[in-house]
């Protein structure tokens, strides 16, 4: 009897949890994005590029940014082909806070308002043991964190007017410490602290601007595949689907979104009550011998 009930109980509990986590309440419809004015950063390639295409297809106005002008031009052209009512780019580097602010100003000039700010770019970082280079930690903090803060501050007046949304693309490495991404992980944890705290204040102040923190696992972007493809022992998930799920999470005003579910939500269930088990499990899945390059380790 006890065995039977346990046999029943566990799948039942699983089902309840699955239904609870999957049903976000509201349902997503592409029409929700029609005519919306959006900014996507880091949109010259990878997940950001795919988000721009989804938004274009759903009829949003898009302003994209990254450093490489030739790539941005191509993405804009494709957005227009896909049906974006308007698509523009501005090229520059997010280690410059004046540039970060000017992206928001450009959206104001082009659109006269803003509905969704999607913060997605990341600066280049190595995938290896921490090398002790503090200058590069500071620089990555500026690109991956401070520019997000700068753009949020600059965009807030417009987002308040529209009851808009801020979407912050983070990583499982922004929730759980994983090896070989020490500076990157630090910048992603910083985003969680800043935006989760800010969300609380918005609620206290009746500021109806949603903040969605996106917890993403390994995705098949060119750069990620090259850097970590041989070290991680689980397959990369498709960037197109990842991009769509991020947009859904933002439009539905979810506090956090998880993709892929099994590689983010499940480890996070273990994080707080079995951290050592989780961390040894994560290390055991790494092929450390396949680390590329010879970045001078601190140790
Ligand atoms: N791929 C994954 O496995 C994975 C896993 C977890 C989380 N994520 C997160 O998902 C987001 C997108 O990742 P991704 O894999 O799509 O990245 P990606 O393919 O490397 O693209 C990064 C984007 O940022 C731009 N960028 C790089 N340096 C910049 C700078 N200094 N100033 C302004 N823009 C800059 C790049 O364009 P330019 O070079 O032209 O500037 C590019 O458009 C990131 O927030 C990342 O942390 C990705
Ligand atoms: C924004 O939300 C507030 C409530 O928080 C509501 O009173 C207002 O009408 C909304 N404005 C727009 C433009 O949707
Ligand atoms: C906040 O804005 C959203 C989007 O306009 C709206 O659906 C929601 O009802 C608003 N929330 C409150 C508390 O008014
Ligand atoms: C090593 O790290 C530095 C940043 O500190 C980076 O510029 C360089 O490209 C990295 N080298 C390799 C081989 O990954």
Coordinates of C-alpha atoms and ligand atoms in Angstrom, one line a residue:
X1 CA 0.0 0.0 0.0
X2 CA 2.8 2.4 1.0
X3 CA 4.7 1.4 -2.1
X4 CA 1.7 1.8 -4.3
X5 CA 0.9 5.2 -3.0
X6 CA 4.5 6.3 -3.5
X7 CA 4.4 4.9 -7.0
X8 CA 1.3 7.0 -7.7
X9 CA 2.3 10.0 -5.6
X10 CA 5.5 10.8 -7.3
X11 CA 4.2 10.9 -10.9
X12 CA 1.2 12.8 -9.6
X13 CA 3.4 15.3 -7.9
X14 CA 5.4 15.6 -11.1
X15 CA 2.3 16.2 -13.1
X16 CA 1.0 18.9 -10.7
X17 CA 4.4 20.6 -10.8
X18 CA 4.5 20.4 -14.6
X19 CA 1.1 21.9 -14.9
X20 CA 1.8 24.6 -12.4
X21 CA 5.1 25.7 -14.0
X22 CA 4.0 25.4 -17.6
X23 CA 0.6 27.2 -17.4
X24 CA 1.6 30.8 -17.1
X25 CA -2.1 31.7 -16.9
X26 CA -2.3 34.0 -19.9
X27 CA -1.9 32.6 -23.3
X28 CA 0.6 34.0 -25.9
X29 CA -0.7 35.3 -29.2
X30 CA 1.5 36.8 -31.9
X31 CA -1.0 39.6 -32.3
X32 CA 0.1 40.9 -28.9
X33 CA 3.3 42.2 -30.7
X34 CA 1.6 43.9 -33.6
X35 CA 2.6 47.5 -33.9
X36 CA 4.8 47.3 -30.7
X37 CA 8.0 49.4 -30.6
X38 CA 11.0 47.3 -29.6
X39 CA 14.7 47.5 -29.0
X40 CA 16.8 44.3 -29.3
X41 CA 20.5 44.6 -28.3
X42 CA 23.1 42.1 -29.5
X43 CA 21.0 41.4 -32.6
X44 CA 23.6 41.1 -35.3
X45 CA 23.8 37.3 -34.7
X46 CA 22.8 34.5 -32.4
X47 CA 19.6 34.6 -30.2
X48 CA 19.2 38.4 -30.6
X49 CA 19.1 38.1 -34.4
X50 CA 16.4 35.4 -34.1
X51 CA 14.4 37.6 -31.8
X52 CA 14.5 40.4 -34.3
X53 CA 13.1 38.1 -37.0
X54 CA 10.3 36.8 -34.7
X55 CA 9.3 40.4 -33.8
X56 CA 9.4 41.4 -37.4
X57 CA 7.1 38.5 -38.4
X58 CA 4.7 39.5 -35.6
X59 CA 4.5 43.1 -36.9
X60 CA 6.7 44.9 -34.4
X61 CA 8.8 48.0 -35.1
X62 CA 12.4 47.0 -34.4
X63 CA 15.5 48.9 -33.6
X64 CA 18.5 46.6 -33.3
X65 CA 22.0 47.2 -32.2
X66 CA 25.5 45.6 -32.0
X67 CA 29.0 46.6 -33.2
X68 CA 29.1 45.1 -36.7
X69 CA 27.4 47.4 -39.1
X70 CA 27.4 45.0 -42.1
X71 CA 25.7 42.3 -40.2
X72 CA 23.1 44.7 -38.7
X73 CA 22.2 45.9 -42.2
X74 CA 21.5 42.4 -43.4
X75 CA 19.3 41.7 -40.3
X76 CA 17.4 44.9 -40.9
X77 CA 16.8 44.0 -44.5
X78 CA 15.5 40.5 -43.5
X79 CA 13.2 42.1 -40.9
X80 CA 11.6 44.3 -43.5
X81 CA 11.2 41.2 -45.8
X82 CA 9.5 39.4 -42.9
X83 CA 7.0 42.1 -42.5
X84 CA 8.3 44.5 -39.9
X85 CA 6.4 47.8 -40.3
X86 CA 9.8 49.5 -39.7
X87 CA 13.3 48.3 -38.9
X88 CA 16.4 50.3 -38.1
X89 CA 19.9 49.7 -36.6
X90 CA 22.4 51.7 -34.7
X91 CA 26.0 50.4 -34.5
X92 CA 28.3 50.8 -31.5
X93 CA 29.9 49.2 -28.5
X94 CA 28.2 48.7 -25.2
X95 CA 31.4 49.4 -23.2
X96 CA 30.5 53.1 -23.9
X97 CA 27.6 54.2 -21.7
X98 CA 27.1 57.3 -23.9
X99 CA 26.4 54.9 -26.8
X100 CA 24.1 52.8 -24.6
X101 CA 22.0 55.8 -23.9
X102 CA 22.0 57.0 -27.5
X103 CA 20.3 53.7 -28.5
X104 CA 17.3 54.6 -26.4
X105 CA 17.4 58.2 -27.7
X106 CA 17.3 56.8 -31.3
X107 CA 14.2 54.7 -30.4
X108 CA 12.6 57.8 -29.0
X109 CA 13.3 59.8 -32.2
X110 CA 12.2 57.0 -34.5
X111 CA 9.2 55.6 -32.7
X112 CA 8.1 58.4 -30.3
X113 CA 7.9 55.7 -27.5
X114 CA 8.9 52.2 -26.5
X115 CA 7.0 49.1 -25.6
X116 CA 9.7 46.5 -25.1
X117 CA 13.4 46.8 -24.2
X118 CA 15.2 43.5 -24.8
X119 CA 18.7 43.5 -23.3
X120 CA 20.6 40.6 -24.8
X121 CA 24.2 41.5 -25.8
X122 CA 27.3 40.2 -24.1
X123 CA 30.9 41.1 -24.6
X124 CA 33.5 38.6 -25.7
X125 CA 34.9 36.5 -22.9
X126 CA 37.1 33.4 -22.7
X127 CA 35.8 29.9 -21.8
X128 CA 38.6 28.6 -19.5
X129 CA 40.0 28.7 -16.0
X130 CA 39.9 32.2 -14.5
X131 CA 43.0 34.0 -15.7
X132 CA 43.2 36.7 -13.0
X133 CA 42.9 39.6 -15.5
X134 CA 40.9 42.1 -13.5
X135 CA 40.8 44.7 -16.3
X136 CA 38.8 42.3 -18.4
X137 CA 36.4 41.6 -15.5
X138 CA 35.8 45.3 -15.2
X139 CA 35.2 45.7 -18.9
X140 CA 32.8 42.7 -19.0
X141 CA 30.9 44.2 -16.1
X142 CA 30.5 47.4 -18.1
X143 CA 29.3 45.6 -21.2
X144 CA 27.1 42.8 -19.7
X145 CA 25.8 44.7 -16.7
X146 CA 26.3 48.5 -16.5
X147 CA 25.0 49.1 -20.1
X148 CA 21.9 47.2 -19.1
X149 CA 21.4 49.5 -16.2
X150 CA 22.1 52.6 -18.3
X151 CA 19.6 51.6 -21.0
X152 CA 17.0 50.8 -18.4
X153 CA 17.3 54.2 -16.7
X154 CA 17.2 55.9 -20.1
X155 CA 14.1 54.0 -21.3
X156 CA 12.1 54.0 -18.1
X157 CA 10.1 57.2 -18.8
X158 CA 9.0 55.8 -22.2
X159 CA 8.2 52.3 -20.7
X160 CA 6.1 53.9 -17.9
X161 CA 4.0 55.6 -20.5
X162 CA 3.2 52.4 -22.3
X163 CA 3.2 50.0 -19.3
X164 CA 6.0 48.4 -21.2
X165 CA 8.4 45.5 -20.6
X166 CA 12.1 45.0 -19.9
X167 CA 13.5 41.7 -20.9
X168 CA 16.9 40.7 -19.5
X169 CA 18.6 37.8 -21.1
X170 CA 20.7 35.9 -18.5
X171 CA 21.9 32.4 -18.1
X172 CA 21.9 29.3 -15.9
X173 CA 25.4 30.7 -15.0
X174 CA 23.5 33.7 -13.6
X175 CA 21.8 31.5 -11.0
X176 CA 24.3 28.7 -10.4
X177 CA 28.1 29.0 -10.3
X178 CA 29.6 27.0 -13.2
X179 CA 33.3 26.7 -14.0
X180 CA 35.2 28.4 -16.9
X181 CA 32.9 31.4 -17.0
X182 CA 34.0 33.2 -13.8
X183 CA 33.7 36.8 -15.0
X184 CA 30.7 36.1 -17.2
X185 CA 28.9 34.4 -14.4
X186 CA 29.6 37.4 -12.1
X187 CA 28.0 39.8 -14.6
X188 CA 24.9 37.6 -14.9
X189 CA 24.4 37.3 -11.1
X190 CA 24.7 41.1 -11.0
X191 CA 21.8 41.3 -13.4
X192 CA 19.6 39.1 -11.2
X193 CA 20.4 41.2 -8.1
X194 CA 19.7 44.5 -9.9
X195 CA 16.6 43.6 -11.8
X196 CA 14.9 41.4 -9.1
X197 CA 15.4 44.2 -6.6
X198 CA 14.2 46.8 -9.0
X199 CA 11.1 44.7 -9.7
X200 CA 10.2 44.8 -6.1
X201 CA 10.5 48.6 -6.0
X202 CA 8.3 48.9 -9.1
X203 CA 5.6 47.0 -7.4
X204 CA 5.9 49.1 -4.2
X205 CA 5.7 52.3 -6.4
X206 CA 2.9 51.0 -8.7
X207 CA 5.2 51.3 -11.7
X208 CA 3.6 49.0 -14.2
X209 CA 6.7 48.1 -16.1
X210 CA 7.4 44.3 -16.2
X211 CA 10.8 42.8 -15.8
X212 CA 11.5 39.3 -17.2
X213 CA 14.8 37.6 -16.3
X214 CA 15.6 34.9 -18.8
X215 CA 17.4 31.8 -17.5
X216 CA 18.9 30.1 -20.6
X217 CA 20.9 26.9 -20.9
X218 CA 23.2 25.9 -23.8
X219 CA 22.0 27.2 -27.1
X220 CA 23.3 26.4 -30.6
X221 CA 24.6 29.9 -31.5
X222 CA 27.9 29.9 -33.5
X223 CA 30.0 31.3 -30.7
X224 CA 28.6 29.1 -28.0
X225 CA 29.1 25.9 -30.1
X226 CA 32.7 26.9 -30.9
X227 CA 33.6 27.7 -27.3
X228 CA 31.8 25.1 -25.2
X229 CA 30.5 22.5 -27.7
X230 CA 33.2 20.0 -26.9
X231 CA 33.2 20.5 -23.2
X232 CA 29.6 20.3 -22.3
X233 CA 28.1 16.8 -22.6
X234 CA 24.5 17.8 -23.3
X235 CA 23.2 19.0 -26.7
X236 CA 22.6 22.7 -27.6
X237 CA 19.0 23.8 -27.9
X238 CA 17.8 25.7 -31.1
X239 CA 18.3 29.5 -31.0
X240 CA 15.1 30.1 -33.0
X241 CA 12.9 28.4 -30.4
X242 CA 14.9 30.0 -27.6
X243 CA 14.3 33.5 -29.1
X244 CA 10.5 32.9 -29.4
X245 CA 10.3 31.7 -25.8
X246 CA 12.1 34.8 -24.6
X247 CA 9.6 37.0 -26.4
X248 CA 6.7 35.1 -25.0
X249 CA 8.0 35.4 -21.5
X250 CA 8.4 39.2 -22.0
X251 CA 4.9 39.7 -23.5
X252 CA 3.3 37.6 -20.8
X253 CA 5.1 39.7 -18.2
X254 CA 6.6 36.7 -16.4
X255 CA 9.1 37.4 -13.7
X256 CA 11.4 34.7 -15.0
X257 CA 11.5 32.4 -18.0
X258 CA 13.4 29.2 -18.3
X259 CA 14.7 27.6 -21.5
X260 CA 15.4 24.7 -21.8
X261 CA 13.2 23.8 -18.9
X262 CA 15.0 20.5 -18.0
X263 CA 18.4 22.2 -18.1
X264 CA 17.4 25.2 -16.0
X265 CA 14.3 24.6 -13.8
X266 CA 15.3 21.2 -12.6
X267 CA 18.9 22.1 -11.5
X268 CA 17.4 25.1 -9.8
X269 CA 15.1 22.9 -7.8
X270 CA 18.3 21.2 -6.4
X271 CA 20.3 24.4 -5.9
X272 CA 19.1 25.4 -2.5
X273 CA 18.8 22.1 -0.7
X274 CA 21.6 20.0 -2.3
X275 CA 24.1 22.5 -3.7
X276 CA 27.1 20.1 -3.4
X277 CA 25.3 17.3 -5.1
X278 CA 24.2 19.7 -7.9
X279 CA 27.7 21.1 -8.3
X280 CA 29.4 17.7 -8.5
X281 CA 26.8 16.5 -10.9
X282 CA 27.5 19.6 -13.1
X283 CA 31.3 19.0 -13.0
X284 CA 30.9 15.4 -13.8
X285 CA 29.3 16.3 -17.1
X286 CA 32.3 18.3 -18.3
X287 CA 35.0 17.1 -20.7
X288 CA 37.7 19.3 -19.2
X289 CA 40.3 17.9 -21.5
X290 CA 38.6 19.5 -24.5
X291 CA 39.0 23.1 -23.2
X292 CA 40.4 25.2 -26.1
X293 CA 43.3 27.6 -26.1
X294 CA 45.8 28.1 -23.4
X295 CA 44.5 31.0 -21.4
X296 CA 47.0 31.6 -18.6
X297 CA 45.3 30.3 -15.6
X298 CA 45.6 32.1 -12.3
X299 CA 46.4 28.8 -10.5
Ligands
LIG1 N1 24.4 30.7 -26.6 C1 24.3 30.2 -25.4 O1 24.6 29.0 -25.2 C2 23.7 31.0 -24.2 C3 23.5 30.3 -23.0 C4 23.0 31.0 -21.9 C5 22.7 32.4 -22.1 N2 22.9 33.0 -23.2 C6 22.7 34.4 -23.3 O2 21.9 34.7 -24.5 C7 22.3 36.0 -24.9 C8 22.7 36.0 -26.4 O3 23.7 35.1 -26.6 P1 24.2 34.5 -28.0 O4 24.8 33.2 -27.8 O5 23.2 34.8 -29.0 O6 25.5 35.5 -28.2 P2 26.3 35.8 -29.5 O7 25.9 34.9 -30.6 O8 27.8 35.8 -29.1 O9 25.9 37.3 -29.9 C9 26.3 38.4 -29.1 C10 25.8 39.7 -29.6 O10 26.3 40.7 -28.8 C11 27.0 41.7 -29.7 N3 28.1 42.2 -29.0 C12 29.3 41.6 -28.7 N4 30.1 42.5 -28.1 C13 29.5 43.7 -28.0 C14 29.8 45.0 -27.5 N5 31.0 45.2 -27.0 N6 28.9 46.0 -27.7 C15 27.7 45.7 -28.2 N7 27.3 44.5 -28.7 C16 28.2 43.5 -28.6 C17 27.4 40.8 -30.9 O11 27.6 41.5 -32.1 P3 28.9 42.3 -32.5 O12 30.0 41.4 -32.4 O13 28.6 42.7 -33.9 O14 29.0 43.5 -31.6 C18 26.2 39.9 -31.0 O15 25.2 40.5 -31.8 C19 23.4 36.5 -24.0 O16 22.9 37.4 -23.0 C20 24.0 35.2 -23.4 O17 24.5 35.4 -22.2 C21 23.4 32.3 -24.3
LIG2 C1 -1.1 51.3 -17.4 O1 -1.4 50.6 -16.2 C2 -2.2 51.4 -15.3 C3 -2.3 50.6 -14.0 O2 -1.1 50.2 -13.5 C4 -3.5 51.8 -15.9 O3 -4.2 52.7 -15.0 C5 -3.2 52.6 -17.2 O4 -4.4 52.9 -17.9 C6 -2.3 51.8 -18.1 N1 -1.9 52.6 -19.3 C7 -1.8 52.1 -20.5 C8 -1.3 53.1 -21.5 O5 -2.0 51.0 -20.8
LIG3 C1 -0.1 46.7 -16.4 O1 0.0 46.8 -17.8 C2 -0.4 45.7 -18.5 C3 -0.1 45.9 -19.9 O2 -0.7 47.1 -20.4 C4 -1.9 45.4 -18.2 O3 -2.3 44.2 -18.9 C5 -2.1 45.2 -16.7 O4 -3.5 45.1 -16.4 C6 -1.5 46.4 -15.9 N1 -1.5 46.1 -14.5 C7 -2.2 46.7 -13.6 C8 -2.0 46.4 -12.2 O5 -3.0 47.6 -14.0
LIG4 C1 42.5 34.8 -23.0 O1 41.9 35.8 -22.3 C2 42.0 37.1 -22.8 C3 41.2 38.1 -21.9 O2 41.8 38.1 -20.6 C4 41.4 37.2 -24.2 O3 41.6 38.4 -24.8 C5 42.1 36.1 -25.1 O4 41.5 36.1 -26.4 C6 42.0 34.7 -24.4 N1 42.8 33.7 -25.2 C7 42.3 32.5 -25.6 C8 43.2 31.6 -26.3 O5 41.1 32.2 -25.3

